[in-house]
PDB file of C-alpha atoms in Angstrom:
ATOM      1  CA  MET A   1    -134.353 -53.945 118.424  1.00 82.00           C
ATOM      2  CA  PRO A   2    -132.072 -51.697 120.570  1.00 82.00           C
ATOM      3  CA  ASN A   3    -129.629 -54.580 121.067  1.00 85.00           C
ATOM      4  CA  ALA A   4    -129.564 -55.175 117.305  1.00 87.00           C
ATOM      5  CA  ILE A   5    -128.706 -51.507 116.769  1.00 89.00           C
ATOM      6  CA  SER A   6    -125.867 -51.802 119.296  1.00 87.00           C
ATOM      7  CA  ALA A   7    -124.621 -54.950 117.562  1.00 88.00           C
ATOM      8  CA  LEU A   8    -124.683 -53.173 114.194  1.00 91.00           C
ATOM      9  CA  ARG A   9    -122.461 -50.470 115.705  1.00 92.00           C
ATOM     10  CA  TYR A  10    -119.790 -53.175 116.084  1.00 91.00           C
ATOM     11  CA  LEU A  11    -120.032 -53.814 112.348  1.00 93.00           C
ATOM     12  CA  GLY A  12    -119.891 -50.092 111.600  1.00 95.00           C
ATOM     13  CA  ALA A  13    -116.848 -49.695 113.826  1.00 95.00           C
ATOM     14  CA  VAL A  14    -115.005 -52.448 111.978  1.00 95.00           C
ATOM     15  CA  CYS A  15    -116.017 -50.934 108.615  1.00 96.00           C
ATOM     16  CA  LEU A  16    -114.276 -47.695 109.631  1.00 96.00           C
ATOM     17  CA  LEU A  17    -110.986 -49.565 109.501  1.00 96.00           C
ATOM     18  CA  PHE A  18    -111.340 -50.018 105.732  1.00 96.00           C
ATOM     19  CA  PHE A  19    -111.676 -46.310 104.865  1.00 96.00           C
ATOM     20  CA  GLY A  20    -109.309 -43.374 105.102  1.00 94.00           C
ATOM     21  CA  VAL A  21    -110.122 -40.467 107.391  1.00 93.00           C
ATOM     22  CA  GLU A  22    -110.204 -38.200 104.353  1.00 91.00           C
ATOM     23  CA  SER A  23    -112.975 -40.224 102.682  1.00 95.00           C
ATOM     24  CA  CYS A  24    -116.644 -39.394 102.718  1.00 95.00           C
ATOM     25  CA  ALA A  25    -117.464 -43.058 103.472  1.00 96.00           C
ATOM     26  CA  PHE A  26    -115.482 -42.897 106.724  1.00 96.00           C
ATOM     27  CA  TRP A  27    -117.451 -39.892 107.977  1.00 95.00           C
ATOM     28  CA  VAL A  28    -120.818 -41.283 106.889  1.00 96.00           C
ATOM     29  CA  ILE A  29    -120.143 -44.510 108.825  1.00 96.00           C
ATOM     30  CA  TYR A  30    -118.755 -42.472 111.728  1.00 96.00           C
ATOM     31  CA  PHE A  31    -121.937 -40.393 112.012  1.00 94.00           C
ATOM     32  CA  VAL A  32    -124.240 -43.409 111.520  1.00 94.00           C
ATOM     33  CA  CYS A  33    -122.423 -45.184 114.371  1.00 94.00           C
ATOM     34  CA  GLY A  34    -122.767 -42.109 116.564  1.00 90.00           C
ATOM     35  CA  LEU A  35    -126.449 -41.726 115.802  1.00 91.00           C
ATOM     36  CA  SER A  36    -126.995 -45.432 116.452  1.00 90.00           C
ATOM     37  CA  ASP A  37    -125.524 -44.934 119.916  1.00 85.00           C
ATOM     38  CA  MET A  38    -128.171 -42.326 120.643  1.00 84.00           C
ATOM     39  CA  ALA A  39    -130.938 -44.372 119.004  1.00 87.00           C
ATOM     40  CA  ASP A  40    -130.402 -47.647 120.871  1.00 85.00           C
ATOM     41  CA  GLY A  41    -130.709 -46.080 124.323  1.00 81.00           C
ATOM     42  CA  TYR A  42    -133.671 -43.948 123.307  1.00 82.00           C
ATOM     43  CA  LEU A  43    -135.495 -46.949 121.819  1.00 86.00           C
ATOM     44  CA  ALA A  44    -134.746 -49.128 124.847  1.00 84.00           C
ATOM     45  CA  ARG A  45    -136.329 -46.536 127.125  1.00 86.00           C
ATOM     46  CA  LYS A  46    -139.219 -45.801 124.746  1.00 88.00           C
ATOM     47  CA  LEU A  47    -140.046 -49.501 124.254  1.00 87.00           C
ATOM     48  CA  GLY A  48    -139.556 -50.321 127.936  1.00 86.00           C
ATOM     49  CA  CYS A  49    -136.942 -52.960 127.186  1.00 85.00           C
ATOM     50  CA  GLU A  50    -133.962 -51.588 129.096  1.00 83.00           C
ATOM     51  CA  SER A  51    -131.742 -54.302 130.491  1.00 83.00           C
ATOM     52  CA  LYS A  52    -128.347 -54.797 132.070  1.00 81.00           C
ATOM     53  CA  THR A  53    -127.387 -56.917 129.067  1.00 82.00           C
ATOM     54  CA  GLY A  54    -128.449 -54.141 126.690  1.00 84.00           C
ATOM     55  CA  ALA A  55    -126.535 -51.532 128.681  1.00 81.00           C
ATOM     56  CA  MET A  56    -123.420 -53.738 128.650  1.00 82.00           C
ATOM     57  CA  LEU A  57    -123.807 -54.420 124.902  1.00 85.00           C
ATOM     58  CA  ASP A  58    -124.145 -50.658 124.316  1.00 87.00           C
ATOM     59  CA  SER A  59    -121.022 -49.952 126.358  1.00 82.00           C
ATOM     60  CA  LEU A  60    -119.013 -52.629 124.571  1.00 87.00           C
ATOM     61  CA  ALA A  61    -120.198 -51.355 121.175  1.00 90.00           C
ATOM     62  CA  ASP A  62    -119.117 -47.866 122.261  1.00 87.00           C
ATOM     63  CA  LEU A  63    -115.726 -49.251 123.243  1.00 87.00           C
ATOM     64  CA  ALA A  64    -115.308 -50.979 119.854  1.00 92.00           C
ATOM     65  CA  PHE A  65    -116.294 -47.748 118.101  1.00 93.00           C
ATOM     66  CA  VAL A  66    -113.828 -45.702 120.173  1.00 87.00           C
ATOM     67  CA  ILE A  67    -110.986 -48.178 119.588  1.00 92.00           C
ATOM     68  CA  CYS A  68    -111.555 -48.242 115.825  1.00 95.00           C
ATOM     69  CA  CYS A  69    -111.860 -44.444 115.721  1.00 93.00           C
ATOM     70  CA  CYS A  70    -108.655 -44.079 117.723  1.00 88.00           C
ATOM     71  CA  PHE A  71    -106.853 -46.429 115.369  1.00 93.00           C
ATOM     72  CA  LYS A  72    -107.892 -44.282 112.402  1.00 94.00           C
ATOM     73  CA  LEU A  73    -107.989 -40.787 113.911  1.00 90.00           C
ATOM     74  CA  ILE A  74    -104.898 -40.718 116.138  1.00 87.00           C
ATOM     75  CA  PRO A  75    -102.506 -40.608 113.169  1.00 88.00           C
ATOM     76  CA  ALA A  76    -104.552 -37.719 111.733  1.00 86.00           C
ATOM     77  CA  LEU A  77    -104.442 -35.635 114.940  1.00 85.00           C
ATOM     78  CA  ALA A  78    -101.566 -33.196 115.336  1.00 84.00           C
ATOM     79  CA  LEU A  79    -101.655 -32.792 119.112  1.00 91.00           C
ATOM     80  CA  PRO A  80     -98.875 -31.653 121.452  1.00 95.00           C
ATOM     81  CA  LYS A  81     -97.131 -34.248 123.600  1.00 95.00           C
ATOM     82  CA  TRP A  82     -98.650 -32.908 126.849  1.00 97.00           C
ATOM     83  CA  LEU A  83    -102.153 -33.492 125.500  1.00 96.00           C
ATOM     84  CA  TRP A  84    -101.281 -37.088 124.531  1.00 94.00           C
ATOM     85  CA  ILE A  85     -99.954 -37.641 128.058  1.00 96.00           C
ATOM     86  CA  TRP A  86    -103.133 -36.167 129.538  1.00 97.00           C
ATOM     87  CA  GLY A  87    -105.198 -38.513 127.361  1.00 94.00           C
ATOM     88  CA  GLY A  88    -103.057 -41.424 128.525  1.00 95.00           C
ATOM     89  CA  VAL A  89    -103.728 -40.528 132.150  1.00 97.00           C
ATOM     90  CA  ILE A  90    -107.478 -40.465 131.446  1.00 97.00           C
ATOM     91  CA  VAL A  91    -107.307 -43.875 129.758  1.00 94.00           C
ATOM     92  CA  ALA A  92    -105.194 -45.261 132.627  1.00 97.00           C
ATOM     93  CA  THR A  93    -107.756 -43.965 135.131  1.00 97.00           C
ATOM     94  CA  LYS A  94    -110.583 -45.667 133.250  1.00 94.00           C
ATOM     95  CA  ILE A  95    -108.595 -48.925 133.109  1.00 94.00           C
ATOM     96  CA  ILE A  96    -107.941 -48.711 136.863  1.00 95.00           C
ATOM     97  CA  ASN A  97    -111.669 -48.133 137.367  1.00 94.00           C
ATOM     98  CA  GLN A  98    -112.432 -51.362 135.490  1.00 92.00           C
ATOM     99  CA  ILE A  99    -109.761 -53.310 137.368  1.00 94.00           C
ATOM    100  CA  SER A 100    -111.293 -51.990 140.577  1.00 92.00           C
ATOM    101  CA  ALA A 101    -114.746 -53.184 139.442  1.00 92.00           C
ATOM    102  CA  LEU A 102    -113.346 -56.600 138.508  1.00 93.00           C
ATOM    103  CA  VAL A 103    -111.696 -56.957 141.914  1.00 92.00           C
ATOM    104  CA  MET A 104    -114.758 -55.798 143.856  1.00 90.00           C
ATOM    105  CA  TYR A 105    -117.593 -57.308 141.804  1.00 90.00           C
ATOM    106  CA  LYS A 106    -115.925 -59.849 139.489  1.00 89.00           C
ATOM    107  CA  LYS A 107    -117.345 -57.981 136.453  1.00 86.00           C
ATOM    108  CA  CYS A 108    -116.864 -54.810 134.433  1.00 81.00           C
ATOM    109  CA  ILE A 109    -119.088 -51.888 135.286  1.00 83.00           C
ATOM    110  CA  PHE A 110    -119.694 -49.059 132.828  1.00 81.00           C
ATOM    111  CA  PRO A 111    -121.623 -46.348 134.693  1.00 84.00           C
ATOM    112  CA  HIS A 112    -123.867 -44.380 132.349  1.00 80.00           C
ATOM    113  CA  THR A 113    -123.292 -41.085 134.147  1.00 89.00           C
ATOM    114  CA  ILE A 114    -124.173 -37.720 132.674  1.00 92.00           C
ATOM    115  CA  ALA A 115    -120.454 -36.860 132.623  1.00 94.00           C
ATOM    116  CA  ASN A 116    -119.697 -40.012 130.594  1.00 89.00           C
ATOM    117  CA  LYS A 117    -122.484 -39.136 128.158  1.00 87.00           C
ATOM    118  CA  VAL A 118    -121.288 -35.544 127.801  1.00 94.00           C
ATOM    119  CA  THR A 119    -117.738 -36.811 127.218  1.00 93.00           C
ATOM    120  CA  GLY A 120    -119.015 -39.169 124.520  1.00 87.00           C
ATOM    121  CA  ILE A 121    -120.939 -36.411 122.752  1.00 90.00           C
ATOM    122  CA  LEU A 122    -117.963 -34.046 122.942  1.00 94.00           C
ATOM    123  CA  LEU A 123    -115.633 -36.725 121.565  1.00 89.00           C
ATOM    124  CA  PHE A 124    -118.090 -37.497 118.787  1.00 90.00           C
ATOM    125  CA  VAL A 125    -118.217 -33.849 117.714  1.00 92.00           C
ATOM    126  CA  GLY A 126    -114.741 -32.761 118.813  1.00 92.00           C
ATOM    127  CA  ALA A 127    -112.691 -35.394 116.977  1.00 89.00           C
ATOM    128  CA  PRO A 128    -113.898 -34.320 113.521  1.00 91.00           C
ATOM    129  CA  LEU A 129    -113.543 -30.637 114.499  1.00 91.00           C
ATOM    130  CA  THR A 130    -109.960 -31.231 115.598  1.00 90.00           C
ATOM    131  CA  VAL A 131    -109.168 -32.982 112.306  1.00 87.00           C
ATOM    132  CA  PHE A 132    -110.874 -30.450 110.042  1.00 88.00           C
ATOM    133  CA  LEU A 133    -110.033 -27.232 111.944  1.00 90.00           C
ATOM    134  CA  GLU A 134    -106.507 -28.392 112.805  1.00 88.00           C
ATOM    135  CA  SER A 135    -106.991 -26.932 116.298  1.00 91.00           C
ATOM    136  CA  ILE A 136    -106.341 -28.513 119.695  1.00 94.00           C
ATOM    137  CA  VAL A 137    -109.033 -26.461 121.453  1.00 95.00           C
ATOM    138  CA  PRO A 138    -111.782 -29.109 121.055  1.00 95.00           C
ATOM    139  CA  MET A 139    -109.486 -31.793 122.475  1.00 95.00           C
ATOM    140  CA  VAL A 140    -108.492 -29.656 125.469  1.00 96.00           C
ATOM    141  CA  ILE A 141    -112.164 -29.108 126.308  1.00 96.00           C
ATOM    142  CA  ILE A 142    -112.806 -32.830 125.912  1.00 96.00           C
ATOM    143  CA  ALA A 143    -109.816 -33.660 128.132  1.00 97.00           C
ATOM    144  CA  VAL A 144    -111.158 -31.463 130.934  1.00 97.00           C
ATOM    145  CA  VAL A 145    -114.607 -33.085 130.823  1.00 97.00           C
ATOM    146  CA  ALA A 146    -113.170 -36.594 130.357  1.00 97.00           C
ATOM    147  CA  THR A 147    -110.918 -36.137 133.398  1.00 97.00           C
ATOM    148  CA  PHE A 148    -113.909 -35.285 135.578  1.00 97.00           C
ATOM    149  CA  SER A 149    -115.865 -38.147 134.017  1.00 96.00           C
ATOM    150  CA  ALA A 150    -113.124 -40.718 134.705  1.00 96.00           C
ATOM    151  CA  ILE A 151    -112.797 -39.596 138.323  1.00 96.00           C
ATOM    152  CA  GLN A 152    -116.570 -39.645 138.790  1.00 95.00           C
ATOM    153  CA  GLU A 153    -116.764 -43.099 137.197  1.00 93.00           C
ATOM    154  CA  GLY A 154    -114.281 -44.452 139.752  1.00 93.00           C
ATOM    155  CA  HIS A 155    -116.279 -42.885 142.561  1.00 92.00           C
ATOM    156  CA  VAL A 156    -119.532 -44.412 141.280  1.00 91.00           C
ATOM    157  CA  ILE A 157    -117.920 -47.858 140.987  1.00 90.00           C
ATOM    158  CA  ARG A 158    -116.488 -47.728 144.507  1.00 86.00           C
ATOM    159  CA  LYS A 159    -119.648 -46.198 145.983  1.00 85.00           C
ATOM    160  CA  LYS A 160    -121.671 -49.104 144.578  1.00 74.00           C
ATOM    161  CA  LYS A 161    -119.849 -51.490 146.926  1.00 55.00           C
ATOM    162  CA  LYS A 162    -121.236 -49.614 149.924  1.00 51.00           C
ATOM    163  CA  LYS A 163    -124.759 -50.224 148.599  1.00 50.00           C
ATOM    164  CA  LEU A 164    -124.049 -53.959 148.426  1.00 42.00           C
ATOM    165  CA  GLU A 165    -122.769 -54.215 152.016  1.00 39.00           C
TER     166      GLU A 165
END
């Protein structure tokens, strides 16, 4: 059941591409996808069916959701250049983290740290606030937390190698 919910988030993410950011349908799908992200993990723990496959499916569904949201929301965000650059550095750090994991372990690793979860929740709430309030404050707060999260993620990935040796 939790894996099915994660898989449905892929479908929801793709559906976002067919609606404008100003439409009610976009935001309904957006919030359903976000709630499904919380529901799949909760159900997996509650039902005792947590798995590495489920965690990976959840992370990949999150990635699809983020990519589709970025595709739709970035044009709607009026952010200063320095904030776009900061976001690019965060994304580059996360990509380097995954390259590092691929080199060390021959697979992607998506640590489910508290900082990553807080970043996800802030992005989920902050993106609509930034669009509707036309303020950069939510995105600056998110950038601060996401920076810490990306650095911590790299540390967790590299620290894992020591456990394997």
